């Protein structure tokens, strides 16, 4: 199994440009998440999707939009990139199939630099 | 998810046992305690989960007292490769399905 796959792995954008980060999982998980991680910081939740067709804001949603395209795919879009969005972005998925089943699986990350 | 509090960082010498604490005073009856490990330049990975008393696997042990308001992750005889950030989470929150990690505890293993 590939698990959680993110594309691209690296990206450099100019201020004001737009782009979409892609995430796909092959574990049939219901829930998917997008995080950003700045140097020396913990993970901050941007958006999440509890199930296909639903999305919700996390801790730092401003400047981002998401689309839960189907059960497998959850994309993150930056409409007008700003230097403050320079970060490493992680996608994760999990499935709450039973009590205590909170294990989340993460992608390898996307390193985004906005100049 | 219930709020958790962890030390920001700690150092340990190679070969020692490392104990990482986490406070979760408002843990709910249905909540489990889950720990993740994040190596530099990688996404976090699940290492252990428990509800009460003690849980052990090939990587770590998790100690949970009877009141469940705290927990301790124990890493036996750490090596340099155990240098990572360790996150403590309490949940799941079936109500809204959020998964928030916080800042975690940076553990640095020194030769």
PDB file of N, CA, C and O in Angstrom, chain B residues 71-103:
ATOM      1  N   UNK B  71      -0.115  11.083  31.673  1.00  0.00           N
ATOM      2  CA  UNK B  71       0.446   9.840  31.143  1.00  0.00           C
ATOM      3  C   UNK B  71       1.944  10.038  30.940  1.00  0.00           C
ATOM      4  O   UNK B  71       2.430  11.175  30.859  1.00  0.00           O
ATOM      5  N   UNK B  72       2.658   8.934  30.881  1.00  0.00           N
ATOM      6  CA  UNK B  72       4.102   8.975  30.697  1.00  0.00           C
ATOM      7  C   UNK B  72       4.505   7.991  29.618  1.00  0.00           C
ATOM      8  O   UNK B  72       4.203   6.799  29.705  1.00  0.00           O
ATOM      9  N   UNK B  73       5.160   8.507  28.610  1.00  0.00           N
ATOM     10  CA  UNK B  73       5.720   7.674  27.552  1.00  0.00           C
ATOM     11  C   UNK B  73       7.149   7.332  27.941  1.00  0.00           C
ATOM     12  O   UNK B  73       7.948   8.225  28.248  1.00  0.00           O
ATOM     13  N   UNK B  74       7.488   6.068  27.935  1.00  0.00           N
ATOM     14  CA  UNK B  74       8.825   5.631  28.315  1.00  0.00           C
ATOM     15  C   UNK B  74       9.532   4.984  27.131  1.00  0.00           C
ATOM     16  O   UNK B  74       8.999   4.044  26.523  1.00  0.00           O
ATOM     17  N   UNK B  75      10.702   5.509  26.805  1.00  0.00           N
ATOM     18  CA  UNK B  75      11.519   4.955  25.729  1.00  0.00           C
ATOM     19  C   UNK B  75      12.735   4.289  26.359  1.00  0.00           C
ATOM     20  O   UNK B  75      13.559   4.960  26.985  1.00  0.00           O
ATOM     21  N   UNK B  76      12.884   2.976  26.234  1.00  0.00           N
ATOM     22  CA  UNK B  76      13.998   2.289  26.890  1.00  0.00           C
ATOM     23  C   UNK B  76      15.302   2.454  26.123  1.00  0.00           C
ATOM     24  O   UNK B  76      15.334   2.327  24.895  1.00  0.00           O
ATOM     25  N   UNK B  77      16.360   2.778  26.820  1.00  0.00           N
ATOM     26  CA  UNK B  77      17.720   2.802  26.245  1.00  0.00           C
ATOM     27  C   UNK B  77      17.739   3.511  24.887  1.00  0.00           C
ATOM     28  O   UNK B  77      17.918   2.896  23.830  1.00  0.00           O
ATOM     29  N   UNK B  78      17.543   4.816  24.930  1.00  0.00           N
ATOM     30  CA  UNK B  78      17.439   5.573  23.681  1.00  0.00           C
ATOM     31  C   UNK B  78      18.755   5.607  22.925  1.00  0.00           C
ATOM     32  O   UNK B  78      19.842   5.538  23.493  1.00  0.00           O
ATOM     33  N   UNK B  79      18.630   5.742  21.615  1.00  0.00           N
ATOM     34  CA  UNK B  79      19.779   5.930  20.742  1.00  0.00           C
ATOM     35  C   UNK B  79      19.633   7.279  20.047  1.00  0.00           C
ATOM     36  O   UNK B  79      18.609   7.944  20.168  1.00  0.00           O
ATOM     37  N   UNK B  80      20.674   7.658  19.319  1.00  0.00           N
ATOM     38  CA  UNK B  80      20.640   8.955  18.628  1.00  0.00           C
ATOM     39  C   UNK B  80      19.441   9.052  17.682  1.00  0.00           C
ATOM     40  O   UNK B  80      18.893  10.136  17.464  1.00  0.00           O
ATOM     41  N   UNK B  81      19.028   7.938  17.138  1.00  0.00           N
ATOM     42  CA  UNK B  81      17.927   7.925  16.185  1.00  0.00           C
ATOM     43  C   UNK B  81      16.567   8.148  16.841  1.00  0.00           C
ATOM     44  O   UNK B  81      15.567   8.275  16.140  1.00  0.00           O
ATOM     45  N   UNK B  82      16.520   8.200  18.158  1.00  0.00           N
ATOM     46  CA  UNK B  82      15.271   8.507  18.858  1.00  0.00           C
ATOM     47  C   UNK B  82      15.056  10.009  19.008  1.00  0.00           C
ATOM     48  O   UNK B  82      14.026  10.436  19.547  1.00  0.00           O
ATOM     49  N   UNK B  83      16.014  10.808  18.563  1.00  0.00           N
ATOM     50  CA  UNK B  83      15.836  12.262  18.559  1.00  0.00           C
ATOM     51  C   UNK B  83      14.653  12.603  17.667  1.00  0.00           C
ATOM     52  O   UNK B  83      14.651  12.293  16.478  1.00  0.00           O
ATOM     53  N   UNK B  84      13.644  13.229  18.267  1.00  0.00           N
ATOM     54  CA  UNK B  84      12.400  13.481  17.550  1.00  0.00           C
ATOM     55  C   UNK B  84      11.511  14.374  18.411  1.00  0.00           C
ATOM     56  O   UNK B  84      11.821  14.669  19.563  1.00  0.00           O
ATOM     57  N   UNK B  85      10.398  14.784  17.824  1.00  0.00           N
ATOM     58  CA  UNK B  85       9.352  15.466  18.583  1.00  0.00           C
ATOM     59  C   UNK B  85       8.287  14.437  18.908  1.00  0.00           C
ATOM     60  O   UNK B  85       7.876  13.667  18.035  1.00  0.00           O
ATOM     61  N   UNK B  86       7.846  14.431  20.154  1.00  0.00           N
ATOM     62  CA  UNK B  86       6.844  13.472  20.618  1.00  0.00           C
ATOM     63  C   UNK B  86       5.575  14.231  21.001  1.00  0.00           C
ATOM     64  O   UNK B  86       5.609  15.161  21.783  1.00  0.00           O
ATOM     65  N   UNK B  87       4.465  13.800  20.409  1.00  0.00           N
ATOM     66  CA  UNK B  87       3.183  14.458  20.629  1.00  0.00           C
ATOM     67  C   UNK B  87       2.257  13.544  21.425  1.00  0.00           C
ATOM     68  O   UNK B  87       2.142  12.351  21.127  1.00  0.00           O
ATOM     69  N   UNK B  88       1.577  14.117  22.375  1.00  0.00           N
ATOM     70  CA  UNK B  88       0.568  13.416  23.164  1.00  0.00           C
ATOM     71  C   UNK B  88      -0.805  13.937  22.743  1.00  0.00           C
ATOM     72  O   UNK B  88      -1.028  15.147  22.739  1.00  0.00           O
ATOM     73  N   UNK B  89      -1.716  13.036  22.386  1.00  0.00           N
ATOM     74  CA  UNK B  89      -3.074  13.415  22.010  1.00  0.00           C
ATOM     75  C   UNK B  89      -4.065  12.644  22.866  1.00  0.00           C
ATOM     76  O   UNK B  89      -3.814  11.491  23.237  1.00  0.00           O
ATOM     77  N   UNK B  90      -5.185  13.273  23.143  1.00  0.00           N
ATOM     78  CA  UNK B  90      -6.242  12.613  23.899  1.00  0.00           C
ATOM     79  C   UNK B  90      -7.522  12.703  23.088  1.00  0.00           C
ATOM     80  O   UNK B  90      -7.915  13.774  22.655  1.00  0.00           O
ATOM     81  N   UNK B  91      -8.194  11.596  22.891  1.00  0.00           N
ATOM     82  CA  UNK B  91      -9.420  11.566  22.111  1.00  0.00           C
ATOM     83  C   UNK B  91      -9.794  10.146  21.789  1.00  0.00           C
ATOM     84  O   UNK B  91      -9.320   9.210  22.440  1.00  0.00           O
ATOM     85  N   UNK B  92     -10.600   9.812  20.844  1.00  0.00           N
ATOM     86  CA  UNK B  92     -11.000  10.724  19.760  1.00  0.00           C
ATOM     87  C   UNK B  92     -12.214  11.559  20.129  1.00  0.00           C
ATOM     88  O   UNK B  92     -12.966  11.203  21.017  1.00  0.00           O
ATOM     89  N   UNK B  93     -12.361  12.615  19.390  1.00  0.00           N
ATOM     90  CA  UNK B  93     -13.538  13.450  19.544  1.00  0.00           C
ATOM     91  C   UNK B  93     -14.473  13.114  18.401  1.00  0.00           C
ATOM     92  O   UNK B  93     -14.376  13.662  17.313  1.00  0.00           O
ATOM     93  N   UNK B  94     -15.358  12.152  18.646  1.00  0.00           N
ATOM     94  CA  UNK B  94     -16.258  11.739  17.582  1.00  0.00           C
ATOM     95  C   UNK B  94     -17.221  12.847  17.193  1.00  0.00           C
ATOM     96  O   UNK B  94     -17.836  12.805  16.150  1.00  0.00           O
ATOM     97  N   UNK B  95     -17.360  13.847  18.031  1.00  0.00           N
ATOM     98  CA  UNK B  95     -18.306  14.904  17.730  1.00  0.00           C
ATOM     99  C   UNK B  95     -17.914  15.740  16.543  1.00  0.00           C
ATOM    100  O   UNK B  95     -18.726  16.008  15.668  1.00  0.00           O
ATOM    101  N   UNK B  96     -16.651  16.177  16.477  1.00  0.00           N
ATOM    102  CA  UNK B  96     -16.283  17.030  15.354  1.00  0.00           C
ATOM    103  C   UNK B  96     -15.094  16.491  14.572  1.00  0.00           C
ATOM    104  O   UNK B  96     -14.733  17.043  13.563  1.00  0.00           O
ATOM    105  N   UNK B  97     -14.459  15.446  15.043  1.00  0.00           N
ATOM    106  CA  UNK B  97     -13.416  14.761  14.290  1.00  0.00           C
ATOM    107  C   UNK B  97     -12.144  15.578  14.076  1.00  0.00           C
ATOM    108  O   UNK B  97     -11.346  15.259  13.220  1.00  0.00           O
ATOM    109  N   UNK B  98     -11.971  16.639  14.846  1.00  0.00           N
ATOM    110  CA  UNK B  98     -10.714  17.374  14.749  1.00  0.00           C
ATOM    111  C   UNK B  98      -9.564  16.519  15.244  1.00  0.00           C
ATOM    112  O   UNK B  98      -9.729  15.617  16.067  1.00  0.00           O
ATOM    113  N   UNK B  99      -8.354  16.803  14.736  1.00  0.00           N
ATOM    114  CA  UNK B  99      -7.154  16.101  15.181  1.00  0.00           C
ATOM    115  C   UNK B  99      -6.064  17.154  15.303  1.00  0.00           C
ATOM    116  O   UNK B  99      -5.362  17.454  14.338  1.00  0.00           O
ATOM    117  N   UNK B 100      -5.927  17.736  16.476  1.00  0.00           N
ATOM    118  CA  UNK B 100      -4.982  18.823  16.713  1.00  0.00           C
ATOM    119  C   UNK B 100      -3.799  18.307  17.517  1.00  0.00           C
ATOM    120  O   UNK B 100      -3.978  17.595  18.507  1.00  0.00           O
ATOM    121  N   UNK B 101      -2.576  18.665  17.106  1.00  0.00           N
ATOM    122  CA  UNK B 101      -1.367  18.077  17.680  1.00  0.00           C
ATOM    123  C   UNK B 101      -0.676  18.927  18.730  1.00  0.00           C
ATOM    124  O   UNK B 101       0.046  18.412  19.536  1.00  0.00           O
ATOM    125  N   UNK B 102      -0.801  20.205  18.735  1.00  0.00           N
ATOM    126  CA  UNK B 102      -0.027  20.994  19.670  1.00  0.00           C
ATOM    127  C   UNK B 102       1.441  21.049  19.296  1.00  0.00           C
ATOM    128  O   UNK B 102       1.833  20.669  18.197  1.00  0.00           O
ATOM    129  N   UNK B 103       2.266  21.542  20.219  1.00  0.00           N
ATOM    130  CA  UNK B 103       3.671  21.775  19.914  1.00  0.00           C
ATOM    131  C   UNK B 103       4.558  20.569  20.177  1.00  0.00           C
ATOM    132  O   UNK B 103       5.678  20.498  19.682  1.00  0.00           O
TER     133      UNK B 103
END
